[in-house]
Coordinates of C-alpha atoms and ligand atoms in Angstrom, one line a residue:
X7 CA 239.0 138.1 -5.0
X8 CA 237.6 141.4 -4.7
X9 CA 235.9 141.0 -1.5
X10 CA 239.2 138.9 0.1
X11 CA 240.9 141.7 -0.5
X12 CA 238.6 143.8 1.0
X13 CA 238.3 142.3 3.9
X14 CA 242.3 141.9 4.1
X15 CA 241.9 145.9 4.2
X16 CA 238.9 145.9 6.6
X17 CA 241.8 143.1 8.7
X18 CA 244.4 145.4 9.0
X19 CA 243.1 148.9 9.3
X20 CA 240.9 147.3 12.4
X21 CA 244.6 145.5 13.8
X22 CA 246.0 149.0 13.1
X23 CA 243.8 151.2 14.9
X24 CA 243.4 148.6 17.7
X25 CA 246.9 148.6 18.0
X26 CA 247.1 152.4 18.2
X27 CA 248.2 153.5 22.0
X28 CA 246.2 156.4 23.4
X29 CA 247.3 159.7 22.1
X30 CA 249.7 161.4 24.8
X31 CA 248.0 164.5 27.0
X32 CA 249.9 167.3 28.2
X33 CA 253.3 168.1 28.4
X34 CA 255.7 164.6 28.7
X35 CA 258.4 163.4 31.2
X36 CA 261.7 163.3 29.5
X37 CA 263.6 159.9 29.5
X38 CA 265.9 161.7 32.7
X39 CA 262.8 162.4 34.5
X40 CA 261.5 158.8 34.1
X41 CA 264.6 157.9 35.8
X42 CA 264.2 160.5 38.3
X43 CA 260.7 159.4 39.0
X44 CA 262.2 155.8 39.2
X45 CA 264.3 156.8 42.2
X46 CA 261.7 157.9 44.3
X47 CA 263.7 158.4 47.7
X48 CA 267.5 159.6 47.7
X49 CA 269.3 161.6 50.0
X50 CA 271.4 165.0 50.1
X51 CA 274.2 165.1 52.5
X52 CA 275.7 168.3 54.1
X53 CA 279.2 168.1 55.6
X54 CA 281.5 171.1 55.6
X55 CA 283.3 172.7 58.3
X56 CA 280.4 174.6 59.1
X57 CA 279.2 170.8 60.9
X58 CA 282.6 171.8 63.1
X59 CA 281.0 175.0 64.1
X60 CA 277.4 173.9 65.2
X61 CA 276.0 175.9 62.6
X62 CA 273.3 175.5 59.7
X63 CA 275.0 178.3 57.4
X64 CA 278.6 179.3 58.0
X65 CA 279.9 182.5 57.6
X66 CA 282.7 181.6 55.0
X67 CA 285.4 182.5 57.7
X68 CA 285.9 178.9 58.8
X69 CA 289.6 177.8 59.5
X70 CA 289.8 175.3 56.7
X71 CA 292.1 173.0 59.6
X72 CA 288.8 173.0 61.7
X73 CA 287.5 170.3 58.9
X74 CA 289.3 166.9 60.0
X75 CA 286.9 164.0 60.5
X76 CA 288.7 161.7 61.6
X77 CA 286.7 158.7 60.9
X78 CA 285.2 159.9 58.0
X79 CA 284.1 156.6 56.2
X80 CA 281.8 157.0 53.1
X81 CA 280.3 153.5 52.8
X82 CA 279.2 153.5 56.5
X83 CA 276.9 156.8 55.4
X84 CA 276.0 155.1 52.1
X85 CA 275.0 151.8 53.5
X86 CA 272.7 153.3 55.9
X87 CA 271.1 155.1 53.3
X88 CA 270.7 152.0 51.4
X89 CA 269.1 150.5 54.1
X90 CA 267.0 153.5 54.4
X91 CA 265.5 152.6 50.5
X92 CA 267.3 155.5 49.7
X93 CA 268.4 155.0 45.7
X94 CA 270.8 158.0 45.2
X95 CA 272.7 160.5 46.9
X96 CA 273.2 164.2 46.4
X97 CA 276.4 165.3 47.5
X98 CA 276.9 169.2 48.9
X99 CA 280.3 169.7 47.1
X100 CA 280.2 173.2 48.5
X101 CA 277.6 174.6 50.7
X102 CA 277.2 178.5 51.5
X103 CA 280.1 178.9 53.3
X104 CA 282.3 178.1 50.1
X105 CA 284.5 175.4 51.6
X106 CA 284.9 173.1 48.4
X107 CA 285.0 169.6 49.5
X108 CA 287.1 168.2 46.5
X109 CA 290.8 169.6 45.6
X110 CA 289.5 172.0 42.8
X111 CA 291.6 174.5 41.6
X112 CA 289.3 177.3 41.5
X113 CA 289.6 178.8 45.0
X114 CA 292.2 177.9 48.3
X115 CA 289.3 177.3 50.5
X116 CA 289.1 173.6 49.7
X117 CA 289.4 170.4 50.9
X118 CA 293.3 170.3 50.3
X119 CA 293.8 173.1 53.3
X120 CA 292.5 170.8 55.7
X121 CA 294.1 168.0 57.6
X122 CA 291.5 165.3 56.5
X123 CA 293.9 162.9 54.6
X124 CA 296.8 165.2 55.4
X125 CA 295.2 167.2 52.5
X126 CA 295.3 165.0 50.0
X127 CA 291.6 163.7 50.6
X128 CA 288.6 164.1 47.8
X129 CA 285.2 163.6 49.3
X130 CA 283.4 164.1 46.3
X131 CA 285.4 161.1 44.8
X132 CA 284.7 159.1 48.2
X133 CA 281.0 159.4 48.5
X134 CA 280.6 158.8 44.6
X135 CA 282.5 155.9 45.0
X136 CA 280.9 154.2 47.8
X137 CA 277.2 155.7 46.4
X138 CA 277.9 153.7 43.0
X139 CA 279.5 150.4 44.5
X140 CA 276.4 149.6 46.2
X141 CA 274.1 150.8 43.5
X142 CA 273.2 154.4 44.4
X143 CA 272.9 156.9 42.1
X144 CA 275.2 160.2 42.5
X145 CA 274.4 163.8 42.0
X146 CA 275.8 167.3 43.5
X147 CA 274.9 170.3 44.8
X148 CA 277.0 173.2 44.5
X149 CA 276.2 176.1 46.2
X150 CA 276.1 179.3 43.7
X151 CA 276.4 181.6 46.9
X152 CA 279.4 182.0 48.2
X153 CA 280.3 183.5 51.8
X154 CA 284.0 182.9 51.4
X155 CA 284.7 184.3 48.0
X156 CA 285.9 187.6 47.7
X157 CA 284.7 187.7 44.0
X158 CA 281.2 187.2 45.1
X159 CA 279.2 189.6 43.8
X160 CA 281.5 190.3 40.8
X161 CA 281.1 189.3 37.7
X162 CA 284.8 187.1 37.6
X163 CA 283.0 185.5 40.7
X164 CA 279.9 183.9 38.0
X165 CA 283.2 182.6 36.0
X166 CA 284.6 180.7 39.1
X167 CA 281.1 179.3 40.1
X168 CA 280.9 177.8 36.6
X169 CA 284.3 176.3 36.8
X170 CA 283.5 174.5 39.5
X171 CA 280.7 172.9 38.1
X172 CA 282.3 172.0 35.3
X173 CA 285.0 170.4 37.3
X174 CA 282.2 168.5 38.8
X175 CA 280.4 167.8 36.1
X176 CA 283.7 166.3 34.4
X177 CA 285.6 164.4 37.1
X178 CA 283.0 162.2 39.2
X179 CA 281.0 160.2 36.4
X180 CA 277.5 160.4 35.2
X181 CA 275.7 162.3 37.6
X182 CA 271.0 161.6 37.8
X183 CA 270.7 165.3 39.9
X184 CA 272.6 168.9 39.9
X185 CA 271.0 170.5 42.6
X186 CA 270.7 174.3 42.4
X187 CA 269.6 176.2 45.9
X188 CA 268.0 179.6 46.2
X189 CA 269.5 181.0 49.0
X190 CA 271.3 184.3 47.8
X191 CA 273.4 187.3 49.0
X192 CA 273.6 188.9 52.2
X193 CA 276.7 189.2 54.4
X194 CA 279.9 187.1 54.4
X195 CA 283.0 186.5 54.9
X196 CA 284.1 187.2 51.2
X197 CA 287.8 187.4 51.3
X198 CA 287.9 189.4 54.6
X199 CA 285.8 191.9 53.8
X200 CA 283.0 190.8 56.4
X201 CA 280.3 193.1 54.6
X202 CA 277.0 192.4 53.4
X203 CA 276.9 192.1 49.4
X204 CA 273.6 192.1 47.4
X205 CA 273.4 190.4 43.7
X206 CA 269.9 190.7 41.3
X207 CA 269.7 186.8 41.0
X208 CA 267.3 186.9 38.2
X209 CA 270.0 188.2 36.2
X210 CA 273.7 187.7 37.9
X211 CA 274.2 184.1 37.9
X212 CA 272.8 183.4 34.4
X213 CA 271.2 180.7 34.2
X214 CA 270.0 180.1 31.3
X215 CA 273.9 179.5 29.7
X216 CA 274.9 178.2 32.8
X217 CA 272.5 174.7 32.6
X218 CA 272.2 175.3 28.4
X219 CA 275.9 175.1 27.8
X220 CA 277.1 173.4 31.2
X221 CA 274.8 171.1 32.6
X222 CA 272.9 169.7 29.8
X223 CA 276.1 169.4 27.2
X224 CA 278.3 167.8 30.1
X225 CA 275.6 166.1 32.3
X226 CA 272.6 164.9 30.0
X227 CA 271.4 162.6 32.3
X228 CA 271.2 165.5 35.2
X229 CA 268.2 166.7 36.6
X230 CA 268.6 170.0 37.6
X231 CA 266.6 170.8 40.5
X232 CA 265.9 174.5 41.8
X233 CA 262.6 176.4 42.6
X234 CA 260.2 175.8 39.1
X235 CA 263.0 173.6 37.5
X236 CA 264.5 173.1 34.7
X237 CA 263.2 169.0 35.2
X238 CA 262.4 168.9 39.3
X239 CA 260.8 171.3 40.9
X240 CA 261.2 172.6 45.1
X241 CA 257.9 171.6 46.3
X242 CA 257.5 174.9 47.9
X243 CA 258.6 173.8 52.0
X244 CA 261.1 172.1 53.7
X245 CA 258.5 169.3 55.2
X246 CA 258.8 166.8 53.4
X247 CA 255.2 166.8 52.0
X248 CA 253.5 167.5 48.3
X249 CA 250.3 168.6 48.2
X250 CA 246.8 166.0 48.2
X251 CA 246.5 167.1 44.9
X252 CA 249.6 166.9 42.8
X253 CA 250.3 167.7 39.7
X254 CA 253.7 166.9 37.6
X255 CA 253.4 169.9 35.3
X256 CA 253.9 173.5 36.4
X257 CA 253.8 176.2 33.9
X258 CA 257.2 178.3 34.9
X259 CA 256.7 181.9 34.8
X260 CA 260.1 183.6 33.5
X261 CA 261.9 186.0 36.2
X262 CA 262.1 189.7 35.3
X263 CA 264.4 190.7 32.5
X264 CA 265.3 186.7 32.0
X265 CA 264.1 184.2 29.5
X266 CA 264.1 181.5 32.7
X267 CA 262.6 181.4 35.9
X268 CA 265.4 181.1 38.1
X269 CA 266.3 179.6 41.6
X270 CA 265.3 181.7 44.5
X271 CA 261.6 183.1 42.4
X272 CA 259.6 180.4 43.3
X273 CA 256.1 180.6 42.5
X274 CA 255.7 178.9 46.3
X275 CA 251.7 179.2 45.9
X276 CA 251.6 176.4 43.0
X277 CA 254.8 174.7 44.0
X278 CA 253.2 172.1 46.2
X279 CA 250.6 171.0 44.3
X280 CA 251.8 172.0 40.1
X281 CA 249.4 173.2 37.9
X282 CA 246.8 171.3 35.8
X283 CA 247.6 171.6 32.6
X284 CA 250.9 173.3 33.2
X285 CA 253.3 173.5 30.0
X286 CA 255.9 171.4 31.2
X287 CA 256.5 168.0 32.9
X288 CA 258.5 169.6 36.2
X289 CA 257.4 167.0 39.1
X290 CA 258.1 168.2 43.0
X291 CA 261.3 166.9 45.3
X292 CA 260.3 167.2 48.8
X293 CA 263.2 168.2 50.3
X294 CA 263.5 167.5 54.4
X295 CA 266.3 166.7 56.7
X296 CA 266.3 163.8 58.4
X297 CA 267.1 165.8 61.8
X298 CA 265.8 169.5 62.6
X299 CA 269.0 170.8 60.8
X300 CA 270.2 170.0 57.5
X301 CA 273.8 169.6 59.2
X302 CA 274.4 167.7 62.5
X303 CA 273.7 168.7 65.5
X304 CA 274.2 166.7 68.8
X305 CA 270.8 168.5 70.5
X306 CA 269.1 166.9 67.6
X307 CA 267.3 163.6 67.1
X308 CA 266.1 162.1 63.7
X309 CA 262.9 161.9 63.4
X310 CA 261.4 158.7 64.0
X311 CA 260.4 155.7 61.4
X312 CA 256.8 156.6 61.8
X313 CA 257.1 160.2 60.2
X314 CA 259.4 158.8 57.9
X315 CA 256.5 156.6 56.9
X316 CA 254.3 159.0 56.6
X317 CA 256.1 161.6 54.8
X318 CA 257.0 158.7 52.2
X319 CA 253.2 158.6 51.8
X320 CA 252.8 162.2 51.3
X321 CA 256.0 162.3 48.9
X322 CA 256.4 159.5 46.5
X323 CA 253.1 158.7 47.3
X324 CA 251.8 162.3 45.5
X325 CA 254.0 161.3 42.6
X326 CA 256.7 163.5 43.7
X327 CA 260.3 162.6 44.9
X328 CA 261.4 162.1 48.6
X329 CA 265.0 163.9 49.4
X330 CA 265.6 163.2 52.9
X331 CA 268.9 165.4 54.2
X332 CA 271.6 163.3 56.1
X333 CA 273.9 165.3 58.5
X334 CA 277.4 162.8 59.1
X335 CA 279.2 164.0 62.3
X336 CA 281.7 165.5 63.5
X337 CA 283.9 161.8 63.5
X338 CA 282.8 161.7 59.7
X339 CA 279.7 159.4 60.1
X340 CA 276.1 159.3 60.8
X341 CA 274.9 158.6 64.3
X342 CA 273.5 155.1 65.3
X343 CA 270.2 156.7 65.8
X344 CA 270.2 157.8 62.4
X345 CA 271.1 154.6 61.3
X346 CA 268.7 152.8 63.0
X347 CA 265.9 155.6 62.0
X348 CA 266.8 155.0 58.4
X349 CA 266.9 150.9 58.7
X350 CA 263.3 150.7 60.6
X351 CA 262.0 153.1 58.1
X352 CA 263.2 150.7 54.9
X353 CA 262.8 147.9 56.1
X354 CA 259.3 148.9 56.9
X355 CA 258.7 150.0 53.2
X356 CA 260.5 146.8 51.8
X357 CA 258.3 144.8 53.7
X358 CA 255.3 146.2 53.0
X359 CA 255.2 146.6 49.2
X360 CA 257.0 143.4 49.2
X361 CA 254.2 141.8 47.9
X362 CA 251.0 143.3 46.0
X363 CA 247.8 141.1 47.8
X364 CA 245.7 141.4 44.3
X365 CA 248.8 140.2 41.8
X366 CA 247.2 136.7 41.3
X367 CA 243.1 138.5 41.4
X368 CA 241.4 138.1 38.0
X369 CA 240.1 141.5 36.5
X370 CA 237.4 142.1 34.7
X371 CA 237.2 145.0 32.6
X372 CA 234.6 147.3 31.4
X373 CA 236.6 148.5 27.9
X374 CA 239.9 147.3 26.5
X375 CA 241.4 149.3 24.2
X376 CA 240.4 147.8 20.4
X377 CA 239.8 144.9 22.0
X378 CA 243.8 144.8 22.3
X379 CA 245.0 142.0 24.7
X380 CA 248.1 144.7 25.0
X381 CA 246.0 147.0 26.7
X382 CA 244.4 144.3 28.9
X383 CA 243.4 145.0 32.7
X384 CA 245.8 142.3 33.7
X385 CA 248.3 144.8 33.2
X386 CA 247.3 146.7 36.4
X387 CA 248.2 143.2 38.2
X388 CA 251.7 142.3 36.5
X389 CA 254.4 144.5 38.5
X390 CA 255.8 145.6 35.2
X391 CA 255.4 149.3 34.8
X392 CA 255.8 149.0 31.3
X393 CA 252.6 147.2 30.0
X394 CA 249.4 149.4 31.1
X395 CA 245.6 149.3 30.7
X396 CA 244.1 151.6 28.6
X397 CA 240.7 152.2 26.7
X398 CA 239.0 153.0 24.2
X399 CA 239.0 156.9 23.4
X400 CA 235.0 157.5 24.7
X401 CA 235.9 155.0 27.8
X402 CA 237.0 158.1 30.0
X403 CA 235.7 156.8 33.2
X404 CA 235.9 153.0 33.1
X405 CA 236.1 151.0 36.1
X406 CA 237.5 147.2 36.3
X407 CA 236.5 144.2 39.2
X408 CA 238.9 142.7 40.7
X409 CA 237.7 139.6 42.1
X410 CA 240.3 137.3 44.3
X411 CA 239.7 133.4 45.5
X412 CA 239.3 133.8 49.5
X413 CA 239.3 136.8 51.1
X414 CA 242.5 139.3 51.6
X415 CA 243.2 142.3 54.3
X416 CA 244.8 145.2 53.3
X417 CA 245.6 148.7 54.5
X418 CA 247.6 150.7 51.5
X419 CA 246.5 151.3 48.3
X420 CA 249.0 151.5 45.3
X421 CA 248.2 153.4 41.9
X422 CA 250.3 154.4 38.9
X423 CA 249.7 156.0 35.5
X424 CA 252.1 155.0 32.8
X425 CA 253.0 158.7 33.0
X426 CA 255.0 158.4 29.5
X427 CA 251.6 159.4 28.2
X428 CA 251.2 162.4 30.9
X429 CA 248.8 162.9 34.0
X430 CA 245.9 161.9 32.7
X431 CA 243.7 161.0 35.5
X432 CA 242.0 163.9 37.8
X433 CA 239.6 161.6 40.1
X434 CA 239.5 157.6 41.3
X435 CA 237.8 155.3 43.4
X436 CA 238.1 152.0 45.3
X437 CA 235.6 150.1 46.8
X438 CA 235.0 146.8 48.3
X439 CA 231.9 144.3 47.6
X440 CA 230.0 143.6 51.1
X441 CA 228.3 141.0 49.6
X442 CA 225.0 142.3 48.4
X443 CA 226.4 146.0 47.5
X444 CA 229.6 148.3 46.6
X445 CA 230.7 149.9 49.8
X446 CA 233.5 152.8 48.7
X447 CA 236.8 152.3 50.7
X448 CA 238.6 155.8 49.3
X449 CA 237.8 158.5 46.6
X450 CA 240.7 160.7 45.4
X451 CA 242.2 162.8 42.6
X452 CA 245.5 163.2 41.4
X453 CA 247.6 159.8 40.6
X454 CA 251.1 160.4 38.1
X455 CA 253.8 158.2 39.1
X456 CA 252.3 156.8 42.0
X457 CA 249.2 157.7 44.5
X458 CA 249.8 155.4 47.6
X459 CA 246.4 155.5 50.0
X460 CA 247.5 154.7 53.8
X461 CA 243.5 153.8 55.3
X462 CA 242.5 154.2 58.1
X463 CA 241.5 150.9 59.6
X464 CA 242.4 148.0 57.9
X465 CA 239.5 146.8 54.8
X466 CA 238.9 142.8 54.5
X467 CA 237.0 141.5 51.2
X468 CA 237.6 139.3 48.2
X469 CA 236.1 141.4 45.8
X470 CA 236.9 145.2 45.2
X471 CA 236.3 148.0 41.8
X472 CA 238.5 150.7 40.7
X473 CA 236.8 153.3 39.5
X474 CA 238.3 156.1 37.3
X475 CA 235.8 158.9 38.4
X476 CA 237.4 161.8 36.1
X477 CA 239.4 162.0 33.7
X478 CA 239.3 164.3 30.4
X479 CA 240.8 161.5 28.0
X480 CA 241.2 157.7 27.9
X481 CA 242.7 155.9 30.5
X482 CA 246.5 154.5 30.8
X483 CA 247.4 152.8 33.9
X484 CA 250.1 150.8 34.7
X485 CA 249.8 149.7 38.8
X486 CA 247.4 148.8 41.1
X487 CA 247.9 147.3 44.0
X488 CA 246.7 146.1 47.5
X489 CA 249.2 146.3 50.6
X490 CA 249.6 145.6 54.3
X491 CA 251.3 147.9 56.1
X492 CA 254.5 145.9 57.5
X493 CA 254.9 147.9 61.0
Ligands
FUL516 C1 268.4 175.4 51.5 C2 269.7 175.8 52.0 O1 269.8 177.2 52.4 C3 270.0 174.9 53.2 O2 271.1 175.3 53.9 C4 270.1 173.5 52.6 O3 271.2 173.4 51.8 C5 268.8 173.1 51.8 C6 268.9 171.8 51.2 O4 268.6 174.1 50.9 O5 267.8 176.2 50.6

């Protein structure tokens, strides 16, 4: 009796502990930041009547009657987008020049001055509307500088901003991104005064109370983007690109006589690449228009599906966000050649991680966590981002074969860490049996929510090793895969 019951102990503490997922390292995404990461690519979308003027920052002086697209159609924009791959939408409901593009009640330069549906229109409602009935996510930008207002600079002016965004945040649905931009002061239009007016903005627009009491009480599921944060980070250019190394956690240094640090104070140095070991989970948007100019311009021309290729690579594929900018026209709509930029470039990215070449391989590990079958390598294999391989606590640097049943060719290599237990992994390689010896294909560092690996000259074999090269904890991945590039 004695000894079944001892070995009913010995059963269940060894089930237990195998059962046990690796302890979490670092600082955590938050469930909002999981969806962020999920998004990937979205878009932000600049329209005002500064697009009537030609310009890429208007002065605030705009006649609000110069803002009538006629042909303004919402779902034409959004289903090119979609086509694009593009999963949400950031709407500029008021730029710099301070022209709101919804009917709010918090300043006359708005949308119901203008003749676009004999002022009755709401653009903000439009594009929400189209972005949700085809499944795109919605989110806003509203710019905190204002060239228009004659309050700017005031403190009654802070009381305005904040009224805006809480008519945004209240009117247009659950919204994934509020998008704060760190372009501050100089001159303007403000209210006729056509002067040049100077605010401290580490301390004037107030931040902290702004996204405390605002944004996160009214908008829980909002990122909100700007420089170092609060959950997205600016990845430090206007590109389009993260650093080779890239890290999702930043440590934020606190602007000067603030408790936060605030937009326009980026730390640009560590922007594109984060900080190992930073304090918080703050991963990078790359930001970039689609043209030269975030707002249209007809001397422009988008750039072409190639770069868009390659800047998804150097985005999403560095575990940070894609934002690409898209400028409608002066009718209201984006240009065919932006259309047709956006559709090569998804379709090219549909296409090509349509199918992972290794998802029916067999895998051999060297160490499953406890033996666990819940940890299993498989995992890697199974397109669910949920289940992950992970290992014992001493297997820091494991390495599993993959071994497939006649030979495959591939270009792209796919990697993701189930990030809900942090960054974990600092080094990997990949590498390709020859027959009588491993021949490396790629070495690199950082992985996070995806590391995508574009080769240079397509790799044939039937049997390839991943190799976790450094890492200073156990292992937890969730993704690997093998792709051809679609072109
Ligand atoms: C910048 C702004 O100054 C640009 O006009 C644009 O809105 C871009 C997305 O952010 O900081």
């Amino acid at each position: 009796m004695i000894k079944q019951i001892a070995a009913l102990f010995f059963l269940t503490a060894f089930t237990s502990f195998a059962q046990t997922p690796p302890k979490p390292y670092g600082a955590l995404p938050s469930p909002r930041q999981i969806a962020w990461h999920e998004t990937e690519v979205y878009g932000i979308m600049h329209f005002t009547p500064t697009t009537f003027e030609n310009k890429e920052w208007g002065f605030g002086d705009a006649d609000p009657k110069s803002f009538n697209p006629k042909d303004f159609n919402a779902e034409q924009i959004i289903l090119a987008a979609k086509a694009g791959g593009l999963r949400g939408i950031v709407f500029v409901a008021k730029h710099h020049d301070g022209f709101a593009l919804w009917p709010t009640k918090t300043t006359e330069y708005n949308i119901s001055k203008s003749p676009f549906r004999d002022g009755k229109g709401d653009m903000v409602k439009e594009v929400a509307d189209a972005a949700r009935k085809h499944g795109l996510k919605f989110g806003v930008y509203c710019s905190p500088w204002d060239r228009n207002n004659a309050k700017y600079g005031t403190p009654e002016y802070l009381a305005i901003y904040r009224e805006q965004l809480r008519e945004l945040y209240t009117n247009y649905g659950p919204l994934f991104m509020s998008w704060h931009d760190g372009a501050n002061g100089g001159d303007g239009y403000y209210g006729g005064a056509k002067e040049k007016r100077s605010i401290d903005n580490t301390t004037y627009y107030q931040w902290d109370s702004t996204w405390t009491n605002l944004t996160r009480k009214l908008q829980p599921t909002a990122n909100i983007f700007s420089d170092v944060g609060w959950d997205v980070r600016w990845v430090g250019n206007e590109d389009g690109e993260a650093a080779e190394t890239s890290w999702a956690t930043l440590t934020p240094v606190p602007s000067k006589g603030t408790n936060v640090a605030v937009p326009g104070q980026a730390n640009a140095d560590e922007n594109p690449g984060g900080t190992r070991n930073g304090k918080m989970w703050i991963p990078a948007e790359c930001d970039v228009p689609l043209r030269k100019g975030w707002f249209y311009h007809p001397d422009q021309k988008p750039k072409t599906p190639d770069k868009l290729f390659d800047l998804y690579f150097k985005s999403v594929g560095r575990g940070a966000g894609l934002d690409l900018g898209l400028a409608p026209d002066t009718r209201g709509q984006l240009h065919e050649d932006d259309v047709a930029a956006l559709k090569t470039f998804g379709d090219r990215v549909k296409n090509t991680f349509a199918t992972n070449l290794i998802a029916r391989a067999s895998s051999k590990a060297v160490n499953v966590r406890g033996y666990n079958s819940i940890y299993s390598a498989k995992n890697i294999l199974d397109g669910k981002p949920e289940s992950y391989w992970a290992t014992d606590e001493d297997f820091k640097t494991p390495e599993v074969t993959i071994e497939m049943g006649s030979p495959i060719t591939f270009d792209i290599i796919s990697l993701q860490e189930y990030i809900k237990l942090g960054q974990r992994i600092e080094g990997f390689a990949v590498d390709v049996w020859t027959g009588n010896e491993w021949k490396e294909i790629h070495a690199g560092t950082s992985v996070g929510a995806k590391r995508l690996v574009k080769l240079s000259a397509p790799v044939t074999g039937q049997k390839f090793r991943l190799r976790i090269t450094k890492s200073p904890v156990s292992i937890a991945i969730s993704e690997f895969g093998f792709y051809k590039d679609a072109q």
